[in-house]
């Protein structure tokens, strides 16, 4: 069965603010267990802060531990699921890109490292729990109470959370390589282009031409910021989609290969194994426990 793509209207009461949702995580889990207990993706941005509980959180086949102080960020299209060993508590909010841009006249979501193109961070762990918890409480209070200019106040509160978490995160990592003139914009445009054309176009020159730069300059931007090549970025996106389809769809491996632009299954199998260390069939068997419950 295809991985479900959830939207905000499936979670929020109709009378509350459009294109944004805020809740205590325990209440969110109780009310929406049937929606979120299996692998799924969203068409919105999501942030979760855990104050209690333990378990694992798998995001696009990367597994993270859930502990008090864990904060997670999910971008639209990412596939994830939770598995808890201890009842979790904390806060969750999500919003659409349209909501953010409607009320934020200056900033874009991509200024925050959690939503950077390619090098986005899915999890951070914080020690200053009380300070951050107060910010989440303020956003929750604004969400559940109908007051004038609520949407604007909600965005201000969400920005306060993003800014505080960015400061905590950037205190331990150097992000200056992203600030080079034009580099960030090129990465953003490249991510959008690869997401659009990766099934048919797998050569760097196509994307360089699309961005009106030389393949050499594009490769330099990618290498200096991500320590990868453009070819590797394209392959990463192809392999991610292959993994998603192998685990979460009912298509045969040959059909998946064809869907991703490979007319020869044997070549697809070699391509997949060279990038993952496993054949498509071996990968499928490894994740059978997930696909059976998708």
mmCIF file of C-alpha atoms in Angstrom:
data_model
loop_
_atom_site.group_PDB
_atom_site.id
_atom_site.type_symbol
_atom_site.label_atom_id
_atom_site.label_comp_id
_atom_site.label_asym_id
_atom_site.label_seq_id
_atom_site.Cartn_x
_atom_site.Cartn_y
_atom_site.Cartn_z
ATOM 1 C CA UNK A 1 0.000 0.000 0.000
ATOM 2 C CA UNK A 2 1.301 3.455 -0.859
ATOM 3 C CA UNK A 3 2.578 5.552 2.048
ATOM 4 C CA UNK A 4 -0.240 7.903 3.123
ATOM 5 C CA UNK A 5 0.418 11.640 2.798
ATOM 6 C CA UNK A 6 -1.313 13.425 5.669
ATOM 7 C CA UNK A 7 -2.577 17.008 5.606
ATOM 8 C CA UNK A 8 -3.320 19.442 8.417
ATOM 9 C CA UNK A 9 -7.102 19.259 8.058
ATOM 10 C CA UNK A 10 -6.959 15.612 9.162
ATOM 11 C CA UNK A 11 -5.763 16.702 12.608
ATOM 12 C CA UNK A 12 -7.277 20.027 13.588
ATOM 13 C CA UNK A 13 -10.832 20.999 14.571
ATOM 14 C CA UNK A 14 -12.469 23.051 11.839
ATOM 15 C CA UNK A 15 -12.903 26.118 14.053
ATOM 16 C CA UNK A 16 -9.193 26.526 14.760
ATOM 17 C CA UNK A 17 -6.646 28.442 12.696
ATOM 18 C CA UNK A 18 -6.123 27.346 9.096
ATOM 19 C CA UNK A 19 -2.919 25.621 7.960
ATOM 20 C CA UNK A 20 -1.403 25.375 11.440
ATOM 21 C CA UNK A 21 -1.808 22.864 14.278
ATOM 22 C CA UNK A 22 -0.482 22.817 17.861
ATOM 23 C CA UNK A 23 -1.027 20.232 20.599
ATOM 24 C CA UNK A 24 0.494 18.413 23.538
ATOM 25 C CA UNK A 25 2.105 15.319 22.109
ATOM 26 C CA UNK A 26 0.283 12.913 24.436
ATOM 27 C CA UNK A 27 -3.090 14.320 23.325
ATOM 28 C CA UNK A 28 -1.987 14.292 19.691
ATOM 29 C CA UNK A 29 -0.983 10.637 19.954
ATOM 30 C CA UNK A 30 -4.213 9.653 21.692
ATOM 31 C CA UNK A 31 -6.489 11.368 19.158
ATOM 32 C CA UNK A 32 -4.573 10.419 16.019
ATOM 33 C CA UNK A 33 -3.058 7.029 16.799
ATOM 34 C CA UNK A 34 -4.635 5.376 13.752
ATOM 35 C CA UNK A 35 -3.208 8.068 11.467
ATOM 36 C CA UNK A 36 0.357 8.183 12.740
ATOM 37 C CA UNK A 37 1.139 4.688 14.031
ATOM 38 C CA UNK A 38 2.239 3.505 10.563
ATOM 39 C CA UNK A 39 4.849 4.962 8.179
ATOM 40 C CA UNK A 40 3.497 8.153 6.614
ATOM 41 C CA UNK A 41 4.524 11.503 5.200
ATOM 42 C CA UNK A 42 3.040 15.014 5.305
ATOM 43 C CA UNK A 43 2.504 17.979 3.055
ATOM 44 C CA UNK A 44 3.543 20.349 5.885
ATOM 45 C CA UNK A 45 6.461 21.226 8.198
ATOM 46 C CA UNK A 46 6.489 19.529 11.614
ATOM 47 C CA UNK A 47 8.336 20.164 14.883
ATOM 48 C CA UNK A 48 8.173 17.946 18.003
ATOM 49 C CA UNK A 49 9.752 18.557 21.414
ATOM 50 C CA UNK A 50 9.796 15.646 23.875
ATOM 51 C CA UNK A 51 9.834 16.332 27.606
ATOM 52 C CA UNK A 52 9.337 12.698 28.640
ATOM 53 C CA UNK A 53 9.385 9.262 27.035
ATOM 54 C CA UNK A 54 11.708 6.953 25.143
ATOM 55 C CA UNK A 55 11.640 5.147 21.835
ATOM 56 C CA UNK A 56 12.823 5.455 18.258
ATOM 57 C CA UNK A 57 11.904 7.756 15.398
ATOM 58 C CA UNK A 58 12.711 6.617 11.866
ATOM 59 C CA UNK A 59 12.925 9.359 9.224
ATOM 60 C CA UNK A 60 13.620 8.274 5.641
ATOM 61 C CA UNK A 61 15.405 5.111 6.851
ATOM 62 C CA UNK A 62 17.560 6.930 9.416
ATOM 63 C CA UNK A 63 16.836 5.878 13.010
ATOM 64 C CA UNK A 64 16.993 8.344 15.920
ATOM 65 C CA UNK A 65 16.575 7.781 19.647
ATOM 66 C CA UNK A 66 13.710 9.559 21.400
ATOM 67 C CA UNK A 67 14.646 10.911 24.839
ATOM 68 C CA UNK A 68 13.613 13.868 27.032
ATOM 69 C CA UNK A 69 15.060 16.938 25.338
ATOM 70 C CA UNK A 70 14.826 15.486 21.819
ATOM 71 C CA UNK A 71 13.543 17.877 19.151
ATOM 72 C CA UNK A 72 12.621 16.638 15.668
ATOM 73 C CA UNK A 73 11.963 18.494 12.422
ATOM 74 C CA UNK A 74 10.192 16.971 9.413
ATOM 75 C CA UNK A 75 9.990 18.572 5.969
ATOM 76 C CA UNK A 76 7.150 17.935 3.509
ATOM 77 C CA UNK A 77 7.542 14.610 1.735
ATOM 78 C CA UNK A 78 9.738 12.898 4.310
ATOM 79 C CA UNK A 79 8.505 9.469 5.421
ATOM 80 C CA UNK A 80 8.626 8.680 9.135
ATOM 81 C CA UNK A 81 7.109 6.693 11.971
ATOM 82 C CA UNK A 82 7.365 6.473 15.765
ATOM 83 C CA UNK A 83 7.844 3.548 18.124
ATOM 84 C CA UNK A 84 7.646 4.283 21.852
ATOM 85 C CA UNK A 85 8.974 2.202 24.751
ATOM 86 C CA UNK A 86 7.632 4.653 27.324
ATOM 87 C CA UNK A 87 4.594 6.927 27.112
ATOM 88 C CA UNK A 88 5.782 10.193 25.552
ATOM 89 C CA UNK A 89 5.011 13.739 26.620
ATOM 90 C CA UNK A 90 5.893 17.009 24.995
ATOM 91 C CA UNK A 91 4.621 19.347 22.290
ATOM 92 C CA UNK A 92 3.995 19.185 18.569
ATOM 93 C CA UNK A 93 3.184 21.812 15.977
ATOM 94 C CA UNK A 94 3.006 21.827 12.235
ATOM 95 C CA UNK A 95 2.191 24.379 9.585
ATOM 96 C CA UNK A 96 2.086 24.719 5.827
ATOM 97 C CA UNK A 97 4.613 26.687 3.815
ATOM 98 C CA UNK A 98 1.755 28.953 2.710
ATOM 99 C CA UNK A 99 0.855 29.796 6.329
ATOM 100 C CA UNK A 100 4.433 30.746 7.124
ATOM 101 C CA UNK A 101 4.921 32.876 4.028
ATOM 102 C CA UNK A 102 1.531 34.567 4.375
ATOM 103 C CA UNK A 103 2.385 36.028 7.774
ATOM 104 C CA UNK A 104 6.157 36.334 7.422
ATOM 105 C CA UNK A 105 6.933 39.148 5.033
ATOM 106 C CA UNK A 106 10.723 38.969 5.350
ATOM 107 C CA UNK A 107 11.927 35.484 6.263
ATOM 108 C CA UNK A 108 11.747 32.126 4.541
ATOM 109 C CA UNK A 109 11.711 28.781 6.325
ATOM 110 C CA UNK A 110 14.953 27.857 4.598
ATOM 111 C CA UNK A 111 16.929 30.332 6.753
ATOM 112 C CA UNK A 112 16.689 27.834 9.610
ATOM 113 C CA UNK A 113 19.265 24.998 9.511
ATOM 114 C CA UNK A 114 16.545 22.409 10.165
ATOM 115 C CA UNK A 115 15.070 23.214 6.755
ATOM 116 C CA UNK A 116 18.240 23.888 4.773
ATOM 117 C CA UNK A 117 18.366 22.335 1.319
ATOM 118 C CA UNK A 118 20.160 18.990 1.648
ATOM 119 C CA UNK A 119 22.021 19.637 4.895
ATOM 120 C CA UNK A 120 18.879 19.972 6.985
ATOM 121 C CA UNK A 121 19.012 18.572 10.528
ATOM 122 C CA UNK A 122 16.237 16.180 11.556
ATOM 123 C CA UNK A 123 17.064 15.972 15.272
ATOM 124 C CA UNK A 124 18.767 18.025 17.943
ATOM 125 C CA UNK A 125 19.015 17.440 21.691
ATOM 126 C CA UNK A 126 18.697 20.353 24.086
ATOM 127 C CA UNK A 127 19.451 20.791 27.786
ATOM 128 C CA UNK A 128 17.641 24.101 28.332
ATOM 129 C CA UNK A 129 14.267 22.403 28.603
ATOM 130 C CA UNK A 130 12.432 24.958 30.759
ATOM 131 C CA UNK A 131 13.168 27.891 28.465
ATOM 132 C CA UNK A 132 12.099 26.027 25.342
ATOM 133 C CA UNK A 133 9.086 24.483 27.067
ATOM 134 C CA UNK A 134 7.811 27.963 27.940
ATOM 135 C CA UNK A 135 7.966 28.936 24.248
ATOM 136 C CA UNK A 136 5.948 25.870 23.257
ATOM 137 C CA UNK A 137 3.407 26.585 26.016
ATOM 138 C CA UNK A 138 2.941 30.127 24.692
ATOM 139 C CA UNK A 139 2.258 28.843 21.173
ATOM 140 C CA UNK A 140 -0.187 26.225 22.469
ATOM 141 C CA UNK A 141 -2.038 28.821 24.555
ATOM 142 C CA UNK A 142 -2.355 31.125 21.550
ATOM 143 C CA UNK A 143 -3.614 28.283 19.363
ATOM 144 C CA UNK A 144 -6.439 27.115 21.628
ATOM 145 C CA UNK A 145 -7.725 30.610 22.460
ATOM 146 C CA UNK A 146 -9.544 32.700 19.870
ATOM 147 C CA UNK A 147 -8.065 36.182 20.058
ATOM 148 C CA UNK A 148 -7.545 39.003 17.616
ATOM 149 C CA UNK A 149 -4.490 38.625 15.331
ATOM 150 C CA UNK A 150 -4.052 35.040 16.500
ATOM 151 C CA UNK A 151 -2.357 33.821 13.319
ATOM 152 C CA UNK A 152 0.249 36.581 13.481
ATOM 153 C CA UNK A 153 0.933 35.853 17.152
ATOM 154 C CA UNK A 154 1.186 32.140 16.364
ATOM 155 C CA UNK A 155 3.791 32.788 13.701
ATOM 156 C CA UNK A 156 5.741 35.042 16.055
ATOM 157 C CA UNK A 157 5.715 32.245 18.629
ATOM 158 C CA UNK A 158 6.791 29.625 16.097
ATOM 159 C CA UNK A 159 9.586 31.917 14.923
ATOM 160 C CA UNK A 160 10.700 32.384 18.538
ATOM 161 C CA UNK A 161 10.992 28.593 18.850
ATOM 162 C CA UNK A 162 12.857 28.241 15.560
ATOM 163 C CA UNK A 163 15.238 31.067 16.460
ATOM 164 C CA UNK A 164 15.978 29.736 19.944
ATOM 165 C CA UNK A 165 16.573 26.210 18.654
ATOM 166 C CA UNK A 166 18.772 27.577 15.859
ATOM 167 C CA UNK A 167 20.912 29.434 18.404
ATOM 168 C CA UNK A 168 21.292 26.290 20.501
ATOM 169 C CA UNK A 169 22.169 24.223 17.457
ATOM 170 C CA UNK A 170 24.590 26.678 15.840
ATOM 171 C CA UNK A 171 26.545 27.085 19.074
ATOM 172 C CA UNK A 172 28.161 23.719 18.276
ATOM 173 C CA UNK A 173 28.476 23.814 14.466
ATOM 174 C CA UNK A 174 29.968 26.138 11.853
ATOM 175 C CA UNK A 175 27.503 27.227 9.196
ATOM 176 C CA UNK A 176 29.662 29.889 7.528
ATOM 177 C CA UNK A 177 30.160 27.768 4.405
ATOM 178 C CA UNK A 178 26.458 28.230 3.640
ATOM 179 C CA UNK A 179 26.720 32.009 3.704
ATOM 180 C CA UNK A 180 28.873 32.335 0.581
ATOM 181 C CA UNK A 181 27.284 34.629 -1.948
ATOM 182 C CA UNK A 182 24.857 32.709 -4.137
ATOM 183 C CA UNK A 183 25.760 29.249 -2.849
ATOM 184 C CA UNK A 184 22.714 28.813 -0.648
ATOM 185 C CA UNK A 185 20.367 29.886 -3.448
ATOM 186 C CA UNK A 186 22.007 27.475 -5.883
ATOM 187 C CA UNK A 187 21.574 24.588 -3.441
ATOM 188 C CA UNK A 188 17.940 25.522 -2.911
ATOM 189 C CA UNK A 189 17.265 25.630 -6.663
ATOM 190 C CA UNK A 190 19.208 22.400 -7.197
ATOM 191 C CA UNK A 191 17.177 20.568 -4.559
ATOM 192 C CA UNK A 192 13.930 21.681 -6.196
ATOM 193 C CA UNK A 193 15.176 20.691 -9.650
ATOM 194 C CA UNK A 194 16.388 17.237 -8.610
ATOM 195 C CA UNK A 195 13.126 16.568 -6.765
ATOM 196 C CA UNK A 196 11.271 17.415 -9.972
ATOM 197 C CA UNK A 197 13.375 15.608 -12.576
ATOM 198 C CA UNK A 198 15.404 12.865 -10.842
ATOM 199 C CA UNK A 199 13.295 10.036 -12.292
ATOM 200 C CA UNK A 200 14.274 10.949 -15.853
ATOM 201 C CA UNK A 201 17.405 13.084 -15.557
ATOM 202 C CA UNK A 202 20.454 11.694 -13.752
ATOM 203 C CA UNK A 203 23.321 13.677 -15.311
ATOM 204 C CA UNK A 204 24.775 16.813 -13.644
ATOM 205 C CA UNK A 205 24.872 18.750 -16.933
ATOM 206 C CA UNK A 206 21.066 18.767 -17.140
ATOM 207 C CA UNK A 207 20.794 20.487 -13.755
ATOM 208 C CA UNK A 208 23.654 22.878 -14.454
ATOM 209 C CA UNK A 209 21.939 23.971 -17.675
ATOM 210 C CA UNK A 210 18.666 24.368 -15.800
ATOM 211 C CA UNK A 211 20.371 26.648 -13.256
ATOM 212 C CA UNK A 212 22.269 28.528 -16.015
ATOM 213 C CA UNK A 213 25.696 27.691 -14.605
ATOM 214 C CA UNK A 214 28.491 25.377 -15.728
ATOM 215 C CA UNK A 215 28.661 21.790 -14.446
ATOM 216 C CA UNK A 216 32.072 22.625 -12.982
ATOM 217 C CA UNK A 217 30.732 25.548 -10.957
ATOM 218 C CA UNK A 218 27.744 23.513 -9.783
ATOM 219 C CA UNK A 219 30.044 20.733 -8.634
ATOM 220 C CA UNK A 220 32.237 23.260 -6.801
ATOM 221 C CA UNK A 221 29.226 24.661 -4.928
ATOM 222 C CA UNK A 222 28.056 21.182 -3.943
ATOM 223 C CA UNK A 223 31.530 20.023 -2.924
ATOM 224 C CA UNK A 224 32.384 23.106 -0.843
ATOM 225 C CA UNK A 225 29.078 23.119 1.045
ATOM 226 C CA UNK A 226 28.171 19.431 1.284
ATOM 227 C CA UNK A 227 31.472 17.632 0.581
ATOM 228 C CA UNK A 228 29.723 15.639 -2.142
ATOM 229 C CA UNK A 229 29.484 15.703 -5.932
ATOM 230 C CA UNK A 230 26.424 16.640 -7.954
ATOM 231 C CA UNK A 231 26.275 13.046 -9.174
ATOM 232 C CA UNK A 232 26.117 11.854 -5.564
ATOM 233 C CA UNK A 233 23.232 14.221 -4.787
ATOM 234 C CA UNK A 234 21.247 12.911 -7.740
ATOM 235 C CA UNK A 235 21.990 9.318 -6.728
ATOM 236 C CA UNK A 236 20.966 10.053 -3.119
ATOM 237 C CA UNK A 237 17.548 11.227 -4.304
ATOM 238 C CA UNK A 238 17.070 8.262 -6.639
ATOM 239 C CA UNK A 239 18.032 5.804 -3.897
ATOM 240 C CA UNK A 240 15.782 7.483 -1.332
ATOM 241 C CA UNK A 241 12.806 7.146 -3.674
ATOM 242 C CA UNK A 242 13.766 3.564 -4.474
ATOM 243 C CA UNK A 243 13.861 2.728 -0.769
ATOM 244 C CA UNK A 244 10.475 4.349 -0.194
ATOM 245 C CA UNK A 245 8.899 2.438 -3.066
ATOM 246 C CA UNK A 246 10.495 -0.888 -2.120
ATOM 247 C CA UNK A 247 9.253 -0.690 1.473
ATOM 248 C CA UNK A 248 5.980 1.201 1.180
ATOM 249 C CA UNK A 249 4.515 0.344 -2.230
ATOM 250 C CA UNK A 250 3.116 -2.852 -3.703
ATOM 251 C CA UNK A 251 5.061 -2.526 -6.955
ATOM 252 C CA UNK A 252 7.450 -5.256 -8.027
ATOM 253 C CA UNK A 253 11.167 -4.483 -8.057
ATOM 254 C CA UNK A 254 11.108 -4.413 -11.866
ATOM 255 C CA UNK A 255 8.223 -1.921 -11.830
ATOM 256 C CA UNK A 256 10.097 0.256 -9.338
ATOM 257 C CA UNK A 257 13.167 0.229 -11.566
ATOM 258 C CA UNK A 258 11.073 1.315 -14.553
ATOM 259 C CA UNK A 259 9.330 4.000 -12.480
ATOM 260 C CA UNK A 260 12.742 5.474 -11.634
ATOM 261 C CA UNK A 261 13.860 5.577 -15.247
ATOM 262 C CA UNK A 262 15.816 2.319 -15.479
ATOM 263 C CA UNK A 263 14.784 0.222 -18.479
ATOM 264 C CA UNK A 264 17.221 -2.531 -17.463
ATOM 265 C CA UNK A 265 16.502 -4.058 -14.041
ATOM 266 C CA UNK A 266 19.993 -5.559 -13.814
ATOM 267 C CA UNK A 267 21.507 -2.076 -14.150
ATOM 268 C CA UNK A 268 19.117 -0.711 -11.514
ATOM 269 C CA UNK A 269 20.113 -3.522 -9.161
ATOM 270 C CA UNK A 270 23.825 -2.723 -9.627
ATOM 271 C CA UNK A 271 23.141 1.011 -9.187
ATOM 272 C CA UNK A 272 21.191 0.394 -5.985
ATOM 273 C CA UNK A 273 23.807 -1.954 -4.537
ATOM 274 C CA UNK A 274 26.719 0.359 -5.356
ATOM 275 C CA UNK A 275 25.006 3.142 -3.392
ATOM 276 C CA UNK A 276 23.629 1.121 -0.466
ATOM 277 C CA UNK A 277 25.725 -2.028 -0.185
ATOM 278 C CA UNK A 278 22.585 -4.151 -0.591
ATOM 279 C CA UNK A 279 20.679 -5.464 -3.577
ATOM 280 C CA UNK A 280 17.061 -4.254 -3.888
ATOM 281 C CA UNK A 281 15.852 -7.718 -2.870
ATOM 282 C CA UNK A 282 18.103 -7.849 0.203
ATOM 283 C CA UNK A 283 16.933 -4.369 1.211
ATOM 284 C CA UNK A 284 13.302 -5.413 0.767
ATOM 285 C CA UNK A 285 13.807 -8.422 3.035
ATOM 286 C CA UNK A 286 15.506 -6.287 5.689
ATOM 287 C CA UNK A 287 12.451 -4.019 5.912
ATOM 288 C CA UNK A 288 9.729 -6.655 5.633
ATOM 289 C CA UNK A 289 8.668 -5.945 9.237
ATOM 290 C CA UNK A 290 7.753 -2.393 8.206
ATOM 291 C CA UNK A 291 6.198 -3.084 4.811
ATOM 292 C CA UNK A 292 3.809 -5.633 6.290
ATOM 293 C CA UNK A 293 2.344 -2.933 8.527
ATOM 294 C CA UNK A 294 2.344 -0.062 6.012
#
